[in-house]
Amino acid sequence: MDLGIKGKRALVCASSKGLGLGCAEKLAEAGVDLVMNARSEGPLREAADRIASETGVSVTPVAADITSEEGRADVLAAAGDLDILVNNAGGPPPGMWSDWDRSDFIAALDANMLTPIALMKALLPGMMEKGWGRVVNITSQSVKSPIAVLGLSNSARAGLTGYVAGTSRQVAPHGVTINNLLPGIHATDRADALDKGVSQQQNISLEDARTQRETTIPARRYGTRQEFGAACAFLCSQHAGFIVGQNLLLDGGAVNATL
Ligand code: NAP
């Protein structure tokens, strides 16, 4: 399917690996020029060069911490005029509800709620002026169904979801859509890190920790970054202009709910 966005320009935050990388790859396949971001320069440059040579789109890598004000300023300065924004950053650490104090919550809110909000605030006016724009926020299945060990994520992402619910309806009259993608378990470094925690805690092998988690997913496997990226590219496409303020679960059926 032609997504109708060839020649558009996208910022994909936190995109040298994992789900962000999947989104960058699928947007590039649709002919979208990219600004890619991550903190470590090496893997970012490697991913940017590979995508540029495989697809022929222009890719500008910007190494910066997207959760810091300076990092965002650097990324926005290098990005210039944008049509598409994919918000993403690393997820908060796991723990118990009784572990976290104010500073832990502030860090999680900064990374997973206030950073995407700051980027939307910076970029929505330009999109509205042009009468076309797409924003996709990578959140989590924890928005629909809380994950006990990820209380910081449950909280910060719920806050972002509330902001998007209200804001998406205000920018939609200008041809700009904002939607959230809610990943369940996907095979990325983040999933590996969480599985390693379980394997240590329960004194089982990493493979057993994975198999144990796979059995909780009706699809009986982890999702891939390619599947996730394809859903993101569709939400950024011309065909998705009537999809506003939605929360799309990509979880292999893990959340047991009718709606
Ligand atoms: P990942 O495989 O660990 O990749 C994270 C990517 O983000 C890397 O490119 C990393 O590069 C970059 N990054 C991290 N912190 C950054 C920062 N502060 N500034 C700029 N770039 C940053 O993670 P993932 O699995 O793709 O997860 C992406 C998001 O989805 C996370 O918020 C995660 O919590 C959420 N999520 C993931 C899953 C899953 O199963 N994978 C499920 C639910 C939710 P650098 O380290 O070089 O910065």
PDB file of C-alpha atoms and ligand atoms in Angstrom:
ATOM      1  CA  MET A   1       0.000   0.000   0.000  1.00  0.00           C
ATOM      2  CA  ASP A   2       1.276   3.480  -0.877  1.00  0.00           C
ATOM      3  CA  LEU A   3       1.124   5.406   2.393  1.00  0.00           C
ATOM      4  CA  GLY A   4       1.085   8.722   0.544  1.00  0.00           C
ATOM      5  CA  ILE A   5       3.770  10.337   2.709  1.00  0.00           C
ATOM      6  CA  LYS A   6       6.803  10.182   0.398  1.00  0.00           C
ATOM      7  CA  GLY A   7       8.845  13.385   0.828  1.00  0.00           C
ATOM      8  CA  LYS A   8       7.438  14.185   4.300  1.00  0.00           C
ATOM      9  CA  ARG A   9       9.935  14.768   7.121  1.00  0.00           C
ATOM     10  CA  ALA A  10       9.776  12.958  10.483  1.00  0.00           C
ATOM     11  CA  LEU A  11      11.508  13.186  13.831  1.00  0.00           C
ATOM     12  CA  VAL A  12      11.697   9.757  15.453  1.00  0.00           C
ATOM     13  CA  CYS A  13      12.951  10.074  19.033  1.00  0.00           C
ATOM     14  CA  ALA A  14      14.960   7.317  20.731  1.00  0.00           C
ATOM     15  CA  SER A  15      15.349   5.407  17.492  1.00  0.00           C
ATOM     16  CA  SER A  16      18.780   3.729  17.282  1.00  0.00           C
ATOM     17  CA  LYS A  17      17.264   0.462  18.578  1.00  0.00           C
ATOM     18  CA  GLY A  18      14.038  -1.294  19.400  1.00  0.00           C
ATOM     19  CA  LEU A  19      10.581   0.103  18.713  1.00  0.00           C
ATOM     20  CA  GLY A  20      11.828   3.575  17.721  1.00  0.00           C
ATOM     21  CA  LEU A  21      14.157   1.980  15.171  1.00  0.00           C
ATOM     22  CA  GLY A  22      11.244  -0.065  13.793  1.00  0.00           C
ATOM     23  CA  CYS A  23       9.236   3.150  13.301  1.00  0.00           C
ATOM     24  CA  ALA A  24      12.187   4.897  11.595  1.00  0.00           C
ATOM     25  CA  GLU A  25      12.729   1.930   9.241  1.00  0.00           C
ATOM     26  CA  LYS A  26       9.068   1.708   8.168  1.00  0.00           C
ATOM     27  CA  LEU A  27       8.711   5.474   7.689  1.00  0.00           C
ATOM     28  CA  ALA A  28      11.877   5.443   5.565  1.00  0.00           C
ATOM     29  CA  GLU A  29      10.453   2.567   3.480  1.00  0.00           C
ATOM     30  CA  ALA A  30       7.459   4.865   2.814  1.00  0.00           C
ATOM     31  CA  GLY A  31       9.843   7.537   1.499  1.00  0.00           C
ATOM     32  CA  VAL A  32       9.878   9.777   4.586  1.00  0.00           C
ATOM     33  CA  ASP A  33      13.069  11.759   5.323  1.00  0.00           C
ATOM     34  CA  LEU A  34      14.203  11.233   8.893  1.00  0.00           C
ATOM     35  CA  VAL A  35      15.731  12.918  11.881  1.00  0.00           C
ATOM     36  CA  MET A  36      16.811  10.086  14.188  1.00  0.00           C
ATOM     37  CA  ASN A  37      17.823  10.458  17.811  1.00  0.00           C
ATOM     38  CA  ALA A  38      19.459   8.480  20.645  1.00  0.00           C
ATOM     39  CA  ARG A  39      22.063   9.248  23.323  1.00  0.00           C
ATOM     40  CA  SER A  40      24.912   7.004  22.105  1.00  0.00           C
ATOM     41  CA  GLU A  41      26.387   8.286  18.870  1.00  0.00           C
ATOM     42  CA  GLY A  42      27.854   5.001  17.487  1.00  0.00           C
ATOM     43  CA  PRO A  43      24.717   2.836  17.208  1.00  0.00           C
ATOM     44  CA  LEU A  44      22.686   5.878  16.114  1.00  0.00           C
ATOM     45  CA  ARG A  45      25.049   6.712  13.248  1.00  0.00           C
ATOM     46  CA  GLU A  46      25.195   3.041  12.229  1.00  0.00           C
ATOM     47  CA  ALA A  47      21.372   2.775  12.095  1.00  0.00           C
ATOM     48  CA  ALA A  48      21.042   6.112  10.273  1.00  0.00           C
ATOM     49  CA  ASP A  49      23.649   5.169   7.631  1.00  0.00           C
ATOM     50  CA  ARG A  50      22.071   1.750   7.071  1.00  0.00           C
ATOM     51  CA  ILE A  51      18.544   3.164   6.660  1.00  0.00           C
ATOM     52  CA  ALA A  52      19.771   5.923   4.308  1.00  0.00           C
ATOM     53  CA  SER A  53      21.638   3.437   2.097  1.00  0.00           C
ATOM     54  CA  GLU A  54      18.801   0.858   2.071  1.00  0.00           C
ATOM     55  CA  THR A  55      15.962   3.306   1.304  1.00  0.00           C
ATOM     56  CA  GLY A  56      17.571   6.380  -0.285  1.00  0.00           C
ATOM     57  CA  VAL A  57      15.847   8.831   2.092  1.00  0.00           C
ATOM     58  CA  SER A  58      17.818  11.568   3.830  1.00  0.00           C
ATOM     59  CA  VAL A  59      18.601  10.724   7.472  1.00  0.00           C
ATOM     60  CA  THR A  60      19.962  13.229  10.005  1.00  0.00           C
ATOM     61  CA  PRO A  61      21.190  11.609  13.232  1.00  0.00           C
ATOM     62  CA  VAL A  62      21.241  13.798  16.371  1.00  0.00           C
ATOM     63  CA  ALA A  63      22.904  12.279  19.461  1.00  0.00           C
ATOM     64  CA  ALA A  64      21.203  13.829  22.496  1.00  0.00           C
ATOM     65  CA  ASP A  65      19.243  12.945  25.614  1.00  0.00           C
ATOM     66  CA  ILE A  66      15.697  13.720  24.488  1.00  0.00           C
ATOM     67  CA  THR A  67      14.517  13.890  28.116  1.00  0.00           C
ATOM     68  CA  SER A  68      16.715  16.937  28.826  1.00  0.00           C
ATOM     69  CA  GLU A  69      15.834  20.473  27.821  1.00  0.00           C
ATOM     70  CA  GLU A  70      19.231  20.966  26.112  1.00  0.00           C
ATOM     71  CA  GLY A  71      18.891  17.649  24.270  1.00  0.00           C
ATOM     72  CA  ARG A  72      15.472  18.595  22.926  1.00  0.00           C
ATOM     73  CA  ALA A  73      16.773  22.030  21.872  1.00  0.00           C
ATOM     74  CA  ASP A  74      19.640  20.369  19.918  1.00  0.00           C
ATOM     75  CA  VAL A  75      17.283  17.909  18.226  1.00  0.00           C
ATOM     76  CA  LEU A  76      14.730  20.572  17.296  1.00  0.00           C
ATOM     77  CA  ALA A  77      17.434  22.905  15.953  1.00  0.00           C
ATOM     78  CA  ALA A  78      18.825  20.153  13.708  1.00  0.00           C
ATOM     79  CA  ALA A  79      15.370  18.944  12.680  1.00  0.00           C
ATOM     80  CA  GLY A  80      13.939  22.166  11.249  1.00  0.00           C
ATOM     81  CA  ASP A  81      10.543  21.886   9.610  1.00  0.00           C
ATOM     82  CA  LEU A  82       8.743  18.614  10.397  1.00  0.00           C
ATOM     83  CA  ASP A  83       5.515  16.900   9.311  1.00  0.00           C
ATOM     84  CA  ILE A  84       5.659  13.852  11.583  1.00  0.00           C
ATOM     85  CA  LEU A  85       6.722  13.382  15.221  1.00  0.00           C
ATOM     86  CA  VAL A  86       7.213   9.986  16.846  1.00  0.00           C
ATOM     87  CA  ASN A  87       7.707  10.394  20.594  1.00  0.00           C
ATOM     88  CA  ASN A  88       9.731   7.771  22.402  1.00  0.00           C
ATOM     89  CA  ALA A  89      12.297   7.450  25.211  1.00  0.00           C
ATOM     90  CA  GLY A  90      13.634   4.714  27.474  1.00  0.00           C
ATOM     91  CA  GLY A  91      11.140   3.319  29.983  1.00  0.00           C
ATOM     92  CA  PRO A  92      11.403   3.762  33.770  1.00  0.00           C
ATOM     93  CA  PRO A  93      13.073   1.063  35.911  1.00  0.00           C
ATOM     94  CA  PRO A  94      11.000  -1.733  37.490  1.00  0.00           C
ATOM     95  CA  GLY A  95      10.381  -1.969  41.241  1.00  0.00           C
ATOM     96  CA  MET A  96       7.714  -2.142  43.943  1.00  0.00           C
ATOM     97  CA  TRP A  97       5.014   0.454  44.706  1.00  0.00           C
ATOM     98  CA  SER A  98       6.743   1.134  48.023  1.00  0.00           C
ATOM     99  CA  ASP A  99      10.199   1.736  46.453  1.00  0.00           C
ATOM    100  CA  TRP A 100       9.708   5.084  44.771  1.00  0.00           C
ATOM    101  CA  ASP A 101      10.051   8.577  46.154  1.00  0.00           C
ATOM    102  CA  ARG A 102       9.331  11.968  44.640  1.00  0.00           C
ATOM    103  CA  SER A 103      12.563  12.111  42.614  1.00  0.00           C
ATOM    104  CA  ASP A 104      11.815   8.747  40.948  1.00  0.00           C
ATOM    105  CA  PHE A 105       8.372   9.988  39.917  1.00  0.00           C
ATOM    106  CA  ILE A 106       9.764  13.292  38.653  1.00  0.00           C
ATOM    107  CA  ALA A 107      12.326  11.413  36.492  1.00  0.00           C
ATOM    108  CA  ALA A 108       9.616   9.125  35.057  1.00  0.00           C
ATOM    109  CA  LEU A 109       7.245  12.033  34.422  1.00  0.00           C
ATOM    110  CA  ASP A 110      10.050  13.985  32.741  1.00  0.00           C
ATOM    111  CA  ALA A 111      10.985  11.113  30.420  1.00  0.00           C
ATOM    112  CA  ASN A 112       7.614   9.589  29.574  1.00  0.00           C
ATOM    113  CA  MET A 113       5.113  12.427  29.960  1.00  0.00           C
ATOM    114  CA  LEU A 114       6.672  15.904  29.956  1.00  0.00           C
ATOM    115  CA  THR A 115       9.207  15.215  27.169  1.00  0.00           C
ATOM    116  CA  PRO A 116       6.583  14.167  24.592  1.00  0.00           C
ATOM    117  CA  ILE A 117       4.377  17.050  25.726  1.00  0.00           C
ATOM    118  CA  ALA A 118       7.247  19.547  25.264  1.00  0.00           C
ATOM    119  CA  LEU A 119       7.952  18.214  21.763  1.00  0.00           C
ATOM    120  CA  MET A 120       4.287  18.381  20.797  1.00  0.00           C
ATOM    121  CA  LYS A 121       4.079  21.934  22.130  1.00  0.00           C
ATOM    122  CA  ALA A 122       7.099  22.881  20.010  1.00  0.00           C
ATOM    123  CA  LEU A 123       5.989  21.176  16.789  1.00  0.00           C
ATOM    124  CA  LEU A 124       2.182  21.262  16.680  1.00  0.00           C
ATOM    125  CA  PRO A 125       1.943  24.973  15.719  1.00  0.00           C
ATOM    126  CA  GLY A 126       4.035  24.402  12.539  1.00  0.00           C
ATOM    127  CA  MET A 127       1.956  21.363  11.575  1.00  0.00           C
ATOM    128  CA  MET A 128      -1.312  23.247  12.203  1.00  0.00           C
ATOM    129  CA  GLU A 129      -0.125  26.141  10.087  1.00  0.00           C
ATOM    130  CA  LYS A 130       0.573  23.748   7.192  1.00  0.00           C
ATOM    131  CA  GLY A 131      -2.773  22.019   7.725  1.00  0.00           C
ATOM    132  CA  TRP A 132      -1.163  18.572   7.961  1.00  0.00           C
ATOM    133  CA  GLY A 133       0.686  16.691  10.682  1.00  0.00           C
ATOM    134  CA  ARG A 134       0.982  13.351  12.430  1.00  0.00           C
ATOM    135  CA  VAL A 135       2.078  12.603  15.989  1.00  0.00           C
ATOM    136  CA  VAL A 136       2.480   9.083  17.342  1.00  0.00           C
ATOM    137  CA  ASN A 137       3.435   8.552  20.984  1.00  0.00           C
ATOM    138  CA  ILE A 138       4.934   5.224  22.009  1.00  0.00           C
ATOM    139  CA  THR A 139       3.379   4.494  25.407  1.00  0.00           C
ATOM    140  CA  SER A 140       2.664   1.020  26.812  1.00  0.00           C
ATOM    141  CA  GLN A 141       0.047  -1.664  27.351  1.00  0.00           C
ATOM    142  CA  SER A 142       0.363  -0.584  30.997  1.00  0.00           C
ATOM    143  CA  VAL A 143      -1.987   2.308  30.140  1.00  0.00           C
ATOM    144  CA  LYS A 144      -4.835  -0.189  29.660  1.00  0.00           C
ATOM    145  CA  SER A 145      -3.745  -2.806  32.146  1.00  0.00           C
ATOM    146  CA  PRO A 146      -1.257  -1.884  34.888  1.00  0.00           C
ATOM    147  CA  ILE A 147       1.983  -3.863  35.139  1.00  0.00           C
ATOM    148  CA  ALA A 148       2.739  -4.341  38.839  1.00  0.00           C
ATOM    149  CA  VAL A 149       6.523  -3.859  38.651  1.00  0.00           C
ATOM    150  CA  LEU A 150       6.234  -0.839  36.357  1.00  0.00           C
ATOM    151  CA  GLY A 151       4.334   1.565  38.607  1.00  0.00           C
ATOM    152  CA  LEU A 152       6.399   4.522  37.380  1.00  0.00           C
ATOM    153  CA  SER A 153       5.471   3.693  33.788  1.00  0.00           C
ATOM    154  CA  ASN A 154       1.789   3.089  34.691  1.00  0.00           C
ATOM    155  CA  SER A 155       1.644   6.573  36.225  1.00  0.00           C
ATOM    156  CA  ALA A 156       3.619   8.678  33.743  1.00  0.00           C
ATOM    157  CA  ARG A 157       2.041   7.158  30.641  1.00  0.00           C
ATOM    158  CA  ALA A 158      -1.482   7.540  32.023  1.00  0.00           C
ATOM    159  CA  GLY A 159      -0.732  11.258  32.403  1.00  0.00           C
ATOM    160  CA  LEU A 160       0.430  11.532  28.780  1.00  0.00           C
ATOM    161  CA  THR A 161      -2.661   9.633  27.634  1.00  0.00           C
ATOM    162  CA  GLY A 162      -4.937  12.163  29.338  1.00  0.00           C
ATOM    163  CA  TYR A 163      -3.057  15.043  27.699  1.00  0.00           C
ATOM    164  CA  VAL A 164      -3.353  13.430  24.255  1.00  0.00           C
ATOM    165  CA  ALA A 165      -7.086  12.743  24.719  1.00  0.00           C
ATOM    166  CA  GLY A 166      -7.738  16.454  25.175  1.00  0.00           C
ATOM    167  CA  THR A 167      -5.125  17.919  22.829  1.00  0.00           C
ATOM    168  CA  SER A 168      -5.790  15.630  19.851  1.00  0.00           C
ATOM    169  CA  ARG A 169      -9.353  16.980  19.594  1.00  0.00           C
ATOM    170  CA  GLN A 170      -8.068  20.559  19.561  1.00  0.00           C
ATOM    171  CA  VAL A 171      -5.558  20.094  16.735  1.00  0.00           C
ATOM    172  CA  ALA A 172      -7.678  17.756  14.574  1.00  0.00           C
ATOM    173  CA  PRO A 173      -9.532  20.685  12.893  1.00  0.00           C
ATOM    174  CA  HIS A 174      -6.141  21.701  11.444  1.00  0.00           C
ATOM    175  CA  GLY A 175      -5.415  18.375   9.759  1.00  0.00           C
ATOM    176  CA  VAL A 176      -3.137  17.172  12.568  1.00  0.00           C
ATOM    177  CA  THR A 177      -3.683  13.815  14.273  1.00  0.00           C
ATOM    178  CA  ILE A 178      -2.221  12.579  17.550  1.00  0.00           C
ATOM    179  CA  ASN A 179      -2.490   8.916  18.505  1.00  0.00           C
ATOM    180  CA  ASN A 180      -0.757   6.546  20.907  1.00  0.00           C
ATOM    181  CA  LEU A 181       0.698   3.121  20.186  1.00  0.00           C
ATOM    182  CA  LEU A 182       0.633   0.799  23.195  1.00  0.00           C
ATOM    183  CA  PRO A 183       3.266  -1.942  22.929  1.00  0.00           C
ATOM    184  CA  GLY A 184       2.882  -5.184  24.770  1.00  0.00           C
ATOM    185  CA  ILE A 185       5.985  -7.356  24.902  1.00  0.00           C
ATOM    186  CA  HIS A 186       8.282  -6.884  21.909  1.00  0.00           C
ATOM    187  CA  ALA A 187      11.667  -8.501  21.314  1.00  0.00           C
ATOM    188  CA  THR A 188      13.974  -5.567  22.108  1.00  0.00           C
ATOM    189  CA  ASP A 189      16.815  -4.775  24.536  1.00  0.00           C
ATOM    190  CA  ARG A 190      14.209  -3.417  26.971  1.00  0.00           C
ATOM    191  CA  ALA A 191      12.353  -6.765  26.990  1.00  0.00           C
ATOM    192  CA  ASP A 192      15.697  -8.555  27.471  1.00  0.00           C
ATOM    193  CA  ALA A 193      16.530  -6.368  30.471  1.00  0.00           C
ATOM    194  CA  LEU A 194      13.139  -7.065  32.085  1.00  0.00           C
ATOM    195  CA  ASP A 195      13.503 -10.817  31.408  1.00  0.00           C
ATOM    196  CA  LYS A 196      17.002 -10.809  32.939  1.00  0.00           C
ATOM    197  CA  GLY A 197      15.491  -9.267  36.096  1.00  0.00           C
ATOM    198  CA  VAL A 198      12.902 -12.071  36.279  1.00  0.00           C
ATOM    199  CA  SER A 199      15.516 -14.784  35.622  1.00  0.00           C
ATOM    200  CA  GLN A 200      17.668 -13.462  38.488  1.00  0.00           C
ATOM    201  CA  GLN A 201      14.737 -12.962  40.842  1.00  0.00           C
ATOM    202  CA  GLN A 202      13.278 -16.435  40.249  1.00  0.00           C
ATOM    203  CA  ASN A 203      16.634 -18.158  39.745  1.00  0.00           C
ATOM    204  CA  ILE A 204      15.645 -19.505  36.310  1.00  0.00           C
ATOM    205  CA  SER A 205      17.397 -19.251  32.935  1.00  0.00           C
ATOM    206  CA  LEU A 206      16.788 -16.294  30.633  1.00  0.00           C
ATOM    207  CA  GLU A 207      15.194 -18.691  28.137  1.00  0.00           C
ATOM    208  CA  ASP A 208      12.786 -20.022  30.798  1.00  0.00           C
ATOM    209  CA  ALA A 209      11.895 -16.455  31.821  1.00  0.00           C
ATOM    210  CA  ARG A 210      11.053 -15.708  28.177  1.00  0.00           C
ATOM    211  CA  THR A 211       9.037 -18.888  27.660  1.00  0.00           C
ATOM    212  CA  GLN A 212       7.140 -18.161  30.865  1.00  0.00           C
ATOM    213  CA  ARG A 213       6.221 -14.702  29.561  1.00  0.00           C
ATOM    214  CA  GLU A 214       5.365 -15.972  26.067  1.00  0.00           C
ATOM    215  CA  THR A 215       2.752 -18.317  27.546  1.00  0.00           C
ATOM    216  CA  THR A 216       0.916 -15.250  28.956  1.00  0.00           C
ATOM    217  CA  ILE A 217       0.462 -13.898  25.402  1.00  0.00           C
ATOM    218  CA  PRO A 218      -2.334 -15.413  23.263  1.00  0.00           C
ATOM    219  CA  ALA A 219      -0.109 -15.050  20.159  1.00  0.00           C
ATOM    220  CA  ARG A 220       2.509 -17.112  22.122  1.00  0.00           C
ATOM    221  CA  ARG A 221       5.413 -14.942  20.999  1.00  0.00           C
ATOM    222  CA  TYR A 222       6.921 -11.499  21.403  1.00  0.00           C
ATOM    223  CA  GLY A 223       6.101  -8.809  18.847  1.00  0.00           C
ATOM    224  CA  THR A 224       8.741  -7.572  16.422  1.00  0.00           C
ATOM    225  CA  ARG A 225       9.976  -4.046  15.845  1.00  0.00           C
ATOM    226  CA  GLN A 226       9.004  -4.404  12.167  1.00  0.00           C
ATOM    227  CA  GLU A 227       5.345  -5.102  13.037  1.00  0.00           C
ATOM    228  CA  PHE A 228       5.343  -2.203  15.449  1.00  0.00           C
ATOM    229  CA  GLY A 229       6.983   0.149  12.938  1.00  0.00           C
ATOM    230  CA  ALA A 230       4.452  -0.780  10.247  1.00  0.00           C
ATOM    231  CA  ALA A 231       1.572   0.204  12.567  1.00  0.00           C
ATOM    232  CA  CYS A 232       3.312   3.495  13.292  1.00  0.00           C
ATOM    233  CA  ALA A 233       3.864   4.231   9.590  1.00  0.00           C
ATOM    234  CA  PHE A 234       0.167   3.543   8.923  1.00  0.00           C
ATOM    235  CA  LEU A 235      -0.897   5.993  11.663  1.00  0.00           C
ATOM    236  CA  CYS A 236       1.410   8.558   9.998  1.00  0.00           C
ATOM    237  CA  SER A 237      -0.049   7.874   6.551  1.00  0.00           C
ATOM    238  CA  GLN A 238      -2.567   9.807   4.445  1.00  0.00           C
ATOM    239  CA  HIS A 239      -5.053   6.990   5.094  1.00  0.00           C
ATOM    240  CA  ALA A 240      -5.107   7.590   8.855  1.00  0.00           C
ATOM    241  CA  GLY A 241      -6.360  11.182   8.833  1.00  0.00           C
ATOM    242  CA  PHE A 242      -9.678  10.248  10.500  1.00  0.00           C
ATOM    243  CA  ILE A 243      -7.998   8.360  13.391  1.00  0.00           C
ATOM    244  CA  VAL A 244      -7.830  10.872  16.247  1.00  0.00           C
ATOM    245  CA  GLY A 245      -6.843  10.458  19.888  1.00  0.00           C
ATOM    246  CA  GLN A 246      -6.811   6.658  19.807  1.00  0.00           C
ATOM    247  CA  ASN A 247      -4.839   4.184  21.883  1.00  0.00           C
ATOM    248  CA  LEU A 248      -3.879   1.184  19.762  1.00  0.00           C
ATOM    249  CA  LEU A 249      -2.692  -1.927  21.594  1.00  0.00           C
ATOM    250  CA  LEU A 250      -0.057  -4.076  19.885  1.00  0.00           C
ATOM    251  CA  ASP A 251       0.182  -6.888  22.391  1.00  0.00           C
ATOM    252  CA  GLY A 252      -0.618 -10.237  20.743  1.00  0.00           C
ATOM    253  CA  GLY A 253      -3.882 -10.286  22.718  1.00  0.00           C
ATOM    254  CA  ALA A 254      -2.201 -10.055  26.122  1.00  0.00           C
ATOM    255  CA  VAL A 255      -4.668  -7.547  27.569  1.00  0.00           C
ATOM    256  CA  ASN A 256      -7.814  -9.593  28.170  1.00  0.00           C
ATOM    257  CA  ALA A 257     -10.500  -7.021  27.415  1.00  0.00           C
ATOM    258  CA  THR A 258     -13.487  -6.719  25.067  1.00  0.00           C
ATOM    259  CA  LEU A 259     -12.805  -3.077  24.188  1.00  0.00           C
TER     260      LEU A 259
HETATM  261  P1  NAP B   1      15.150  -0.315  23.731  1.00  0.00           P
HETATM  262  O1  NAP B   1      15.207  -1.498  22.847  1.00  0.00           O
HETATM  263  O2  NAP B   1      15.904  -0.331  25.015  1.00  0.00           O
HETATM  264  O3  NAP B   1      15.580   0.968  22.855  1.00  0.00           O
HETATM  265  C1  NAP B   1      15.553   2.213  23.431  1.00  0.00           C
HETATM  266  C2  NAP B   1      16.034   3.222  22.402  1.00  0.00           C
HETATM  267  O4  NAP B   1      15.831   4.520  22.937  1.00  0.00           O
HETATM  268  C3  NAP B   1      17.526   3.141  22.084  1.00  0.00           C
HETATM  269  O5  NAP B   1      17.734   3.580  20.767  1.00  0.00           O
HETATM  270  C4  NAP B   1      18.122   4.133  23.079  1.00  0.00           C
HETATM  271  O6  NAP B   1      19.402   4.570  22.645  1.00  0.00           O
HETATM  272  C5  NAP B   1      17.064   5.232  23.020  1.00  0.00           C
HETATM  273  N1  NAP B   1      16.950   6.055  24.230  1.00  0.00           N
HETATM  274  C6  NAP B   1      16.719   5.632  25.499  1.00  0.00           C
HETATM  275  N2  NAP B   1      16.660   6.677  26.333  1.00  0.00           N
HETATM  276  C7  NAP B   1      16.856   7.795  25.556  1.00  0.00           C
HETATM  277  C8  NAP B   1      16.925   9.179  25.852  1.00  0.00           C
HETATM  278  N3  NAP B   1      16.788   9.628  27.099  1.00  0.00           N
HETATM  279  N4  NAP B   1      17.141  10.054  24.838  1.00  0.00           N
HETATM  280  C9  NAP B   1      17.286   9.603  23.569  1.00  0.00           C
HETATM  281  N5  NAP B   1      17.244   8.295  23.236  1.00  0.00           N
HETATM  282  C10 NAP B   1      17.032   7.399  24.231  1.00  0.00           C
HETATM  283  O7  NAP B   1      13.639   0.021  24.175  1.00  0.00           O
HETATM  284  P2  NAP B   1      12.269  -0.417  23.462  1.00  0.00           P
HETATM  285  O8  NAP B   1      11.925  -1.797  23.870  1.00  0.00           O
HETATM  286  O9  NAP B   1      12.324  -0.080  22.038  1.00  0.00           O
HETATM  287  O10 NAP B   1      11.224   0.518  24.230  1.00  0.00           O
HETATM  288  C11 NAP B   1      10.876   1.792  23.756  1.00  0.00           C
HETATM  289  C12 NAP B   1       9.792   2.349  24.683  1.00  0.00           C
HETATM  290  O11 NAP B   1       8.652   1.472  24.660  1.00  0.00           O
HETATM  291  C13 NAP B   1      10.237   2.424  26.141  1.00  0.00           C
HETATM  292  O12 NAP B   1       9.687   3.570  26.738  1.00  0.00           O
HETATM  293  C14 NAP B   1       9.632   1.181  26.745  1.00  0.00           C
HETATM  294  O13 NAP B   1       9.394   1.304  28.124  1.00  0.00           O
HETATM  295  C15 NAP B   1       8.329   1.087  25.968  1.00  0.00           C
HETATM  296  N6  NAP B   1       7.793  -0.282  25.956  1.00  0.00           N
HETATM  297  C16 NAP B   1       8.512  -1.299  25.437  1.00  0.00           C
HETATM  298  C17 NAP B   1       7.981  -2.580  25.464  1.00  0.00           C
HETATM  299  C18 NAP B   1       8.758  -3.755  24.897  1.00  0.00           C
HETATM  300  O14 NAP B   1       8.325  -4.892  25.080  1.00  0.00           O
HETATM  301  N7  NAP B   1       9.864  -3.566  24.225  1.00  0.00           N
HETATM  302  C19 NAP B   1       6.721  -2.799  26.021  1.00  0.00           C
HETATM  303  C20 NAP B   1       6.015  -1.729  26.535  1.00  0.00           C
HETATM  304  C21 NAP B   1       6.562  -0.466  26.512  1.00  0.00           C
HETATM  305  P3  NAP B   1      20.473   5.171  23.716  1.00  0.00           P
HETATM  306  O15 NAP B   1      20.507   4.207  24.864  1.00  0.00           O
HETATM  307  O16 NAP B   1      21.747   5.258  22.940  1.00  0.00           O
HETATM  308  O17 NAP B   1      19.943   6.509  24.109  1.00  0.00           O
END
